[in-house]
XYZ file of C-alpha atoms in Angstrom:
589
model
C 17.499 39.118 -30.368
C 15.764 41.013 -27.624
C 16.849 41.352 -23.956
C 15.111 41.262 -20.666
C 16.633 42.732 -17.669
C 15.701 42.962 -13.866
C 16.865 44.946 -10.949
C 20.350 43.636 -9.503
C 21.134 42.500 -12.873
C 24.607 41.011 -13.095
C 24.880 41.657 -17.058
C 27.443 39.968 -19.101
C 28.171 37.064 -16.982
C 29.495 34.225 -19.085
C 27.703 31.068 -18.580
C 29.321 29.213 -21.446
C 26.744 27.145 -23.412
C 24.078 27.923 -20.889
C 23.642 31.631 -22.315
C 24.335 34.959 -20.864
C 23.110 36.458 -17.619
C 20.703 39.359 -18.636
C 19.130 40.031 -15.208
C 19.047 38.734 -11.951
C 19.767 38.839 -8.130
C 21.656 36.634 -6.010
C 21.895 35.185 -2.343
C 25.513 34.971 -2.394
C 28.234 35.367 -5.056
C 27.986 31.992 -6.161
C 24.415 30.951 -6.549
C 21.767 33.197 -8.238
C 18.324 33.711 -6.680
C 16.927 33.850 -10.245
C 18.381 34.040 -13.616
C 17.177 35.507 -16.876
C 19.213 33.609 -19.707
C 19.563 34.468 -23.400
C 19.628 31.634 -25.819
C 17.899 28.487 -27.379
C 14.171 27.709 -26.160
C 15.128 25.584 -23.009
C 14.212 26.044 -19.478
C 14.366 25.206 -15.814
C 12.563 27.063 -13.030
C 12.149 26.481 -9.424
C 14.724 23.313 -9.409
C 17.960 22.209 -11.063
C 17.597 20.880 -14.531
C 18.046 17.214 -15.009
C 20.541 16.213 -11.779
C 23.913 14.378 -12.942
C 27.126 13.605 -11.379
C 27.923 17.337 -11.999
C 25.945 20.086 -10.686
C 24.029 22.230 -13.194
C 26.060 25.286 -14.623
C 22.874 27.617 -13.408
C 20.142 26.983 -11.130
C 16.677 29.103 -11.488
C 14.626 29.510 -8.578
C 11.074 30.473 -7.933
C 10.919 34.305 -7.124
C 8.535 37.275 -7.324
C 10.263 40.590 -8.969
C 9.450 43.365 -11.212
C 10.497 43.416 -14.845
C 11.127 46.447 -16.983
C 10.789 45.729 -20.582
C 13.813 47.082 -22.829
C 13.492 45.316 -25.651
C 11.580 42.298 -27.251
C 12.164 39.019 -25.115
C 13.538 35.911 -26.133
C 13.158 32.403 -24.667
C 14.264 31.886 -20.944
C 16.364 28.878 -20.551
C 18.850 26.713 -18.439
C 20.705 23.950 -20.371
C 22.715 21.341 -19.359
C 24.935 19.709 -21.948
C 24.615 16.038 -23.338
C 20.513 15.838 -22.030
C 17.563 16.337 -23.853
C 16.393 19.941 -23.388
C 13.138 20.767 -21.797
C 11.025 23.942 -20.900
C 9.791 23.699 -16.957
C 7.909 25.800 -14.923
C 9.388 29.443 -14.248
C 6.982 31.668 -12.193
C 7.568 35.493 -13.069
C 5.592 38.361 -11.421
C 5.365 41.893 -13.175
C 3.720 44.821 -11.523
C -0.010 44.100 -10.882
C 0.943 40.567 -9.953
C -0.043 39.053 -13.343
C 1.250 35.560 -13.203
C 1.794 32.763 -16.051
C 3.854 29.730 -16.235
C 5.773 27.754 -19.099
C 5.001 24.191 -19.127
C 7.295 21.352 -19.619
C 7.900 20.696 -23.439
C 10.423 19.114 -25.765
C 12.953 21.386 -27.428
C 12.026 20.089 -30.827
C 8.012 21.295 -30.131
C 9.179 24.791 -28.849
C 7.668 27.708 -30.759
C 9.671 31.195 -31.491
C 8.904 33.459 -28.616
C 8.141 37.293 -29.378
C 6.614 39.754 -27.484
C 2.872 40.192 -26.722
C 1.234 43.654 -27.661
C -0.546 45.886 -25.159
C -0.758 46.114 -21.451
C 0.336 42.602 -20.717
C 3.852 43.677 -22.334
C 5.715 44.209 -19.336
C 5.787 40.332 -18.781
C 7.339 38.727 -22.149
C 5.951 37.460 -25.567
C 5.480 34.166 -27.089
C 3.000 33.006 -29.638
C 0.708 29.875 -28.626
C 2.109 27.729 -31.257
C 1.328 24.152 -30.374
C -0.373 25.414 -26.979
C 2.749 24.445 -24.956
C 2.178 27.785 -22.926
C -0.595 27.418 -20.313
C -1.868 29.591 -18.078
C -1.977 27.652 -14.466
C -2.330 28.416 -11.034
C 0.631 28.792 -8.881
C 0.373 25.714 -6.763
C -0.483 23.519 -9.842
C 2.884 24.531 -11.336
C 4.662 23.865 -7.972
C 2.997 20.510 -7.666
C 4.637 19.704 -11.413
C 7.876 20.659 -10.184
C 7.522 18.429 -7.001
C 6.344 15.378 -9.155
C 9.024 16.323 -11.874
C 11.659 15.952 -8.760
C 10.425 12.510 -7.617
C 13.092 10.672 -9.916
C 15.910 12.922 -9.109
C 15.165 12.711 -5.109
C 14.417 8.910 -4.965
C 17.121 6.769 -3.624
C 19.185 4.610 -5.846
C 17.706 0.949 -6.270
C 20.970 -1.011 -6.109
C 22.844 0.551 -3.232
C 23.181 -2.972 -1.744
C 23.641 -4.745 -5.006
C 21.011 -5.767 -7.901
C 18.245 -7.644 -6.840
C 17.077 -9.970 -9.458
C 20.222 -9.766 -11.232
C 18.961 -12.517 -13.654
C 15.551 -10.576 -14.599
C 15.018 -9.763 -18.163
C 13.268 -6.311 -18.086
C 14.814 -4.030 -20.829
C 15.217 -7.249 -22.798
C 11.890 -8.546 -22.533
C 10.165 -5.193 -23.663
C 13.261 -4.807 -26.242
C 13.350 -1.077 -24.469
C 16.464 1.126 -24.625
C 15.852 4.765 -24.845
C 18.195 7.706 -25.558
C 18.731 10.926 -22.985
C 16.007 11.002 -20.307
C 12.513 9.450 -20.888
C 10.509 8.957 -17.753
C 7.960 6.814 -19.546
C 10.886 4.694 -20.499
C 10.213 2.293 -17.505
C 8.875 -0.994 -16.169
C 7.739 -2.757 -12.941
C 10.389 -3.734 -11.054
C 9.902 -5.642 -7.317
C 7.151 -3.151 -5.958
C 8.681 -0.075 -7.780
C 10.008 0.780 -10.965
C 13.052 0.877 -12.958
C 13.885 2.592 -16.261
C 15.757 1.800 -19.539
C 16.946 5.194 -20.644
C 20.417 6.781 -20.671
C 19.362 8.950 -17.935
C 19.164 6.005 -15.291
C 23.056 5.475 -15.468
C 23.948 8.130 -13.435
C 25.628 8.521 -9.711
C 22.181 7.373 -8.109
C 21.190 4.596 -10.577
C 17.674 3.379 -11.149
C 18.323 1.304 -14.075
C 16.644 -1.977 -14.604
C 19.224 -4.714 -13.743
C 19.804 -5.640 -17.259
C 20.052 -2.324 -18.603
C 23.652 -2.437 -18.688
C 24.115 -5.605 -20.545
C 21.270 -5.054 -22.670
C 21.394 -1.567 -23.565
C 25.037 -0.781 -23.264
C 26.795 -4.137 -23.740
C 28.755 -3.699 -20.530
C 28.726 -5.260 -17.140
C 26.758 -3.945 -14.401
C 28.607 -1.747 -11.860
C 26.756 -3.156 -8.896
C 27.219 -6.720 -7.659
C 24.237 -9.042 -7.539
C 22.664 -9.829 -4.232
C 23.144 -13.199 -3.490
C 19.748 -15.035 -2.203
C 16.498 -15.636 -3.760
C 13.686 -13.396 -4.550
C 10.015 -13.948 -3.542
C 6.992 -11.073 -3.366
C 9.477 -8.485 -3.769
C 11.761 -9.407 -0.813
C 15.317 -11.193 -1.125
C 15.612 -14.172 1.101
C 19.380 -15.150 2.040
C 20.484 -18.628 1.178
C 18.690 -20.949 3.020
C 16.054 -18.530 4.174
C 12.367 -19.832 3.898
C 8.807 -19.035 3.419
C 5.703 -20.981 2.974
C 3.411 -21.418 -0.142
C 0.108 -23.057 1.567
C 1.377 -26.121 3.207
C 4.831 -26.221 1.660
C 7.828 -25.160 3.116
C 10.306 -23.536 0.278
C 14.063 -23.190 0.899
C 16.525 -20.778 -0.690
C 19.419 -22.675 -2.325
C 22.783 -21.925 -2.996
C 22.088 -21.555 -6.501
C 19.657 -18.692 -5.851
C 16.776 -21.047 -6.723
C 13.742 -21.928 -4.678
C 13.251 -25.703 -3.456
C 9.593 -26.239 -2.229
C 8.173 -29.470 -0.771
C 5.797 -31.277 -2.680
C 3.106 -32.358 -0.053
C -0.734 -32.394 -0.977
C -2.447 -29.707 0.298
C -5.602 -29.856 2.482
C -6.533 -26.713 0.505
C -5.867 -27.471 -3.135
C -6.968 -24.813 -5.613
C -6.313 -27.133 -8.684
C -9.125 -29.308 -7.064
C -11.205 -26.531 -6.147
C -11.157 -25.346 -9.790
C -11.840 -28.879 -11.248
C -14.894 -29.378 -9.072
C -16.600 -26.186 -9.549
C -15.947 -26.450 -13.368
C -17.494 -29.924 -13.254
C -21.191 -30.846 -13.154
C -21.078 -32.541 -9.605
C -24.097 -30.711 -7.700
C -21.871 -29.067 -5.028
C -19.359 -26.270 -4.857
C -15.987 -26.190 -3.267
C -14.230 -23.528 -1.752
C -11.201 -22.366 0.538
C -11.925 -22.956 4.235
C -9.523 -20.403 5.472
C -9.161 -22.596 8.805
C -7.678 -25.212 6.686
C -4.955 -23.142 4.663
C -1.343 -24.344 5.271
C -2.186 -27.395 6.504
C -1.210 -30.785 4.496
C -3.891 -33.559 3.268
C -2.187 -35.976 5.964
C -2.559 -33.585 8.643
C -6.235 -32.890 7.794
C -7.042 -36.658 7.875
C -4.964 -36.915 11.096
C -6.347 -33.967 13.100
C -9.734 -32.996 11.873
C -11.504 -36.425 11.876
C -10.761 -38.869 14.669
C -13.556 -41.778 14.801
C -11.912 -45.231 14.660
C -13.727 -47.481 12.614
C -15.659 -49.730 14.960
C -14.366 -53.447 15.336
C -15.979 -56.181 13.327
C -18.014 -57.370 16.397
C -19.477 -53.925 16.905
C -20.286 -53.622 13.217
C -22.229 -56.749 13.407
C -24.044 -55.702 16.260
C -28.022 -56.472 16.139
C -29.881 -53.844 14.155
C -33.317 -52.559 15.124
C -35.630 -52.266 12.210
C -38.119 -49.861 11.998
C -41.375 -50.647 10.075
C -43.665 -48.024 8.406
C -47.610 -48.183 9.500
C -49.759 -49.405 6.539
C -50.661 -46.022 4.312
C -47.852 -44.363 6.102
C -45.733 -41.934 4.011
C -42.791 -39.935 4.979
C -42.631 -36.308 3.945
C -40.123 -35.461 1.097
C -38.497 -33.152 3.262
C -37.931 -33.001 7.315
C -35.753 -30.957 9.489
C -35.304 -31.612 13.189
C -34.898 -27.880 14.046
C -38.194 -27.303 12.592
C -40.186 -30.068 14.534
C -38.134 -29.033 17.763
C -37.474 -25.483 17.729
C -34.592 -24.612 20.251
C -33.868 -28.000 21.065
C -31.628 -28.601 18.283
C -28.165 -27.584 18.894
C -25.777 -25.730 16.603
C -22.545 -27.330 15.434
C -19.398 -27.210 17.355
C -15.699 -26.595 16.560
C -13.231 -29.788 17.141
C -10.231 -27.703 15.855
C -7.323 -29.827 15.220
C -8.311 -32.203 17.762
C -9.171 -35.622 16.264
C -12.059 -36.042 18.611
C -15.053 -36.420 16.078
C -16.019 -39.681 17.924
C -16.797 -37.311 21.147
C -18.006 -34.529 19.528
C -20.732 -36.314 17.404
C -21.746 -38.276 20.485
C -22.256 -35.361 22.708
C -24.015 -33.569 19.820
C -26.590 -36.363 19.359
C -26.838 -36.882 23.035
C -27.423 -32.992 23.511
C -30.581 -33.232 21.263
C -31.821 -36.446 22.384
C -31.917 -35.224 26.014
C -33.474 -31.928 25.154
C -36.327 -33.592 22.807
C -36.920 -36.569 25.431
C -37.226 -34.008 28.564
C -39.449 -32.166 26.251
C -37.435 -29.311 26.526
C -36.969 -29.102 30.360
C -33.138 -29.919 29.941
C -31.423 -28.402 27.091
C -27.894 -28.790 27.667
C -24.976 -28.812 25.250
C -23.123 -31.710 26.498
C -19.160 -31.502 26.885
C -16.877 -32.919 24.459
C -14.091 -32.158 26.796
C -15.557 -34.350 29.310
C -15.329 -37.188 27.059
C -12.017 -36.451 25.578
C -10.141 -36.226 29.134
C -12.284 -38.657 31.177
C -13.391 -41.313 28.621
C -9.856 -42.881 28.563
C -10.367 -46.727 28.621
C -9.065 -47.646 25.108
C -9.962 -44.043 23.909
C -6.994 -41.766 22.625
C -8.510 -38.467 23.353
C -7.747 -35.818 20.610
C -5.919 -38.815 18.767
C -9.101 -40.797 18.064
C -11.536 -42.735 19.882
C -14.420 -45.353 19.490
C -18.170 -44.472 19.137
C -19.105 -47.432 21.522
C -16.707 -46.478 24.224
C -18.076 -42.972 24.105
C -21.638 -44.150 24.498
C -20.883 -46.480 27.294
C -18.972 -43.740 29.181
C -22.331 -41.489 28.764
C -24.597 -44.206 29.786
C -22.303 -45.486 32.834
C -20.578 -42.191 34.234
C -22.441 -39.380 32.398
C -21.147 -35.844 31.265
C -21.810 -32.177 32.458
C -22.386 -29.505 30.128
C -20.123 -27.725 27.847
C -20.517 -24.498 29.777
C -19.267 -26.305 32.824
C -16.690 -28.155 31.244
C -15.664 -26.253 28.171
C -13.377 -27.408 25.341
C -9.645 -26.832 25.500
C -8.623 -27.958 22.021
C -8.862 -24.564 20.309
C -5.759 -23.406 21.904
C -3.519 -25.790 20.708
C -2.385 -26.056 17.034
C -2.293 -29.698 16.551
C -3.508 -32.608 18.281
C -1.918 -33.767 21.535
C -2.402 -35.383 24.748
C -5.424 -33.939 26.268
C -5.618 -32.400 29.846
C -6.277 -34.932 32.731
C -9.878 -35.193 33.789
C -11.343 -32.698 35.781
C -14.673 -33.962 36.392
C -15.766 -37.294 38.219
C -19.104 -38.521 39.352
C -20.637 -41.058 41.748
C -23.775 -43.231 41.802
C -26.756 -41.998 43.861
C -28.849 -44.976 43.424
C -31.464 -46.129 40.546
C -28.574 -45.784 38.035
C -28.139 -42.066 38.436
C -24.931 -40.178 39.114
C -23.831 -37.047 40.636
C -20.836 -34.992 39.964
C -17.932 -35.009 42.721
C -16.150 -31.612 41.829
C -17.007 -28.099 40.730
C -17.068 -27.072 37.212
C -13.626 -26.469 35.733
C -15.217 -23.115 34.457
C -15.248 -21.287 37.823
C -17.898 -18.894 36.406
C -20.598 -21.914 36.247
C -22.195 -23.651 39.198
C -24.532 -26.020 37.567
C -22.565 -29.349 37.570
C -25.272 -31.420 36.835
C -24.614 -34.907 35.262
C -26.421 -36.047 32.197
C -26.796 -39.898 31.227
C -28.378 -41.649 28.231
C -29.702 -45.245 27.897
C -27.787 -48.066 25.689
C -26.895 -46.645 22.196
C -28.803 -48.929 19.433
C -27.913 -49.264 15.740
C -30.422 -48.777 12.920
C -30.980 -50.379 9.789
C -29.110 -49.411 6.829
C -32.299 -48.600 4.889
C -32.958 -44.926 4.406
C -36.522 -44.978 5.078
C -35.722 -46.732 8.618
C -33.393 -43.996 9.237
C -35.918 -41.309 8.287
C -38.473 -42.687 10.562
C -36.346 -42.900 13.377
C -34.990 -39.378 12.986
C -38.413 -37.905 12.461
C -40.033 -39.853 15.853
C -37.049 -39.579 18.169
C -34.560 -36.863 16.930
C -30.930 -36.768 15.156
C -28.883 -39.827 15.115
C -25.192 -40.602 14.457
C -23.925 -41.967 11.601
C -20.368 -43.142 10.381
C -18.886 -41.717 7.191
C -15.594 -41.955 5.139
C -14.147 -38.458 4.464
C -12.162 -38.006 1.125
C -9.673 -35.327 0.207
C -12.572 -33.323 -1.646
C -15.074 -33.195 1.506
C -12.556 -30.860 2.951
C -13.352 -28.275 0.351
C -17.299 -28.674 0.403
C -18.806 -25.020 0.474
C -22.510 -25.801 -0.500
C -24.591 -28.198 -2.581
C -25.448 -31.726 -2.359
C -21.831 -33.572 -1.837
C -20.804 -36.604 -3.514
C -17.134 -37.900 -3.832
C -15.697 -36.879 -7.075
C -13.365 -38.359 -9.296
C -11.012 -35.047 -9.960
C -8.185 -36.729 -8.207
C -8.060 -40.066 -10.264
C -5.265 -39.040 -12.455
C -2.977 -37.666 -9.619
C -0.575 -39.578 -7.750
C -2.086 -41.796 -4.594
C -0.915 -39.391 -1.976
C -3.294 -36.635 -3.363
C -6.041 -39.460 -2.743
C -6.786 -39.789 1.078
C -9.589 -40.724 3.239
C -10.440 -41.590 6.920
C -13.208 -42.138 9.405
C -15.381 -39.318 10.689
C -18.666 -39.331 12.438
C -21.554 -36.762 11.997
C -24.917 -35.933 13.259
C -27.800 -36.430 10.813
C -30.835 -33.891 11.078
C -33.093 -34.276 8.221
C -33.347 -34.961 4.681
C -34.840 -33.515 1.546
C -34.941 -33.743 -2.191
C -33.614 -31.230 -4.914
C -35.052 -31.017 -8.650
C -32.125 -30.426 -11.076
C -32.214 -28.528 -14.016
C -32.745 -31.588 -16.464
C -35.603 -32.939 -14.459
C -33.870 -35.305 -12.324
C -34.310 -35.370 -8.539
C -31.451 -35.877 -6.071
C -32.568 -36.966 -2.538
C -30.310 -35.877 0.166
C -29.444 -36.014 4.031
C -28.858 -32.756 6.033
C -26.154 -33.116 8.626
C -24.246 -31.162 11.309
C -20.496 -31.329 11.103
C -17.933 -30.555 13.995
C -15.753 -28.024 11.954
C -17.394 -24.657 13.002
C -20.203 -22.567 11.675
C -17.987 -20.953 8.867
C -17.236 -24.262 7.072
C -19.962 -25.767 4.597
C -23.675 -24.417 4.970
C -23.155 -22.772 8.356
C -21.342 -25.838 9.798
C -23.986 -28.193 7.937
C -23.759 -30.354 4.742
C -25.966 -32.147 2.606
C -25.121 -35.415 0.910
C -26.638 -37.995 -1.530
C -29.391 -40.124 -0.093
C -30.188 -43.667 -0.579
C -27.084 -44.878 -1.879
C -24.933 -45.230 0.961
C -22.583 -42.296 -0.201
C -19.358 -42.342 1.389
C -20.553 -44.993 3.767
C -22.956 -42.691 5.698
C -25.757 -45.214 5.833
C -23.808 -48.318 6.771
C -23.486 -47.420 10.662
C -26.330 -45.121 12.293
C -26.738 -45.113 15.918
C -29.599 -43.612 17.960
C -30.022 -43.297 21.751
C -32.797 -42.034 24.633
C -31.549 -39.582 27.046
C -31.962 -40.751 30.517
C -34.800 -38.855 31.778
C -37.040 -39.550 34.937
C -40.133 -37.740 36.287
C -37.862 -36.133 39.126
C -35.769 -34.603 36.154
C -38.772 -33.061 34.643
C -40.187 -31.772 38.147
C -36.793 -30.472 39.192
C -36.236 -28.533 36.067
């Protein structure tokens, strides 16, 4: 067997089973700076070979050094008893700075190494064999060393106890590996764990069931008491929210979650989108985390009118002889810049105020021929229209129109909505705007705008509201001639999920418990109508309407709903109104 010597060699030093030092130099008397060892083809350069509870017998460190060939060279190696043997990077520099590196390979694949011939013989000799000797640049080899060291340097997984102690990892994959096998690994709570014998060392990275499944012994670490969720351990009585349901960690380390129906129901979304209902459902993020009950209580807010109001006289509109209404109409196209965009009532159950202010804003703008284009203040109604009204806990449409006629309101810029700052509906702030009569039914504000940046505190009023007939043609004619109208409607659980298309209430929840089927009364602004032809040739008529759930909901805050069949009672109670506009208003503005 050939030998290889270096300057300052400590020849003959006995390393037992690891071989004999043939050449090297030292930083001190116990730690060689580099080693050249004689023995079987095993090696580790630049880092200790396979860490264990006991330090390696020899450590080989990267270094540049000159060599003198004495005899043909055999393999370079370090070896640690009891572990699979690998050939690891070892960087040597002969005169002329010619460099080469040995790459990782299992012992069973290593060829016999012999000396090369010719000018490069000052380095060492080895046949290519299975191409296990690769010429690499120095930084690539160093990177490989660093990658190899990650597992050795990583902290143990179970220093504070075993997480997910009952998890079936090795057992699920029927995985137990001898020695060290870095690919004998499985995902574990955001990291990886191993099922090889090498994991069972002082700093353990074994999977939780390795000891029981692979070794048949109890684990050496205690289980952590608590419940796992999302890679995190929660203590007993710890909680997290799953949509609208609170989950609590029980003493038996099991989660107990509430079973409230959520406003955003992924199962219902999928059922609607997979069915042929003519519209699409989606997750409106503002509703995530709310229960269905909260949606009904906080996102609607119109109290169904009393029987006396529901029986009020209807004003019938008759088409003139030969008059034909268009198949499609949109108020914003006939009155550009006079139809206002939807507002957002937040979690204030005040649709009674929002829909009233929305219709009045458009009607005042249209009837003043654009001389007055206010966005009227829902907050003015919520805080000041308190007689038989409940603010953000619900209100009556007839009471809202009475207040607009007798007291009037200012613009939303003057008196902005305050409900967005609260998470849930509650008592509204006290009224900050009052008015007094100035003659001929007109009124004047008696306070400055609550918004100190706005000076215009003009009061806007309307005439008495009137009820339209329930025939869709009459509603269409009124809308086309005088502007958007207000409509009462019943909102069901699936309406909150509306994303686009022509809405109609679906039966997807009929097979579920009754608590999943809820409805409440709402009010909206109808702005137009249209007609859509389906692939099978059917024509579906619809209304277009503005909601008060902000522009991110539905079709930019609007929705379409089936027309002509009183879908969700939307044609059962429809109101119109005239803006109170005098010649002095036209001239003044």
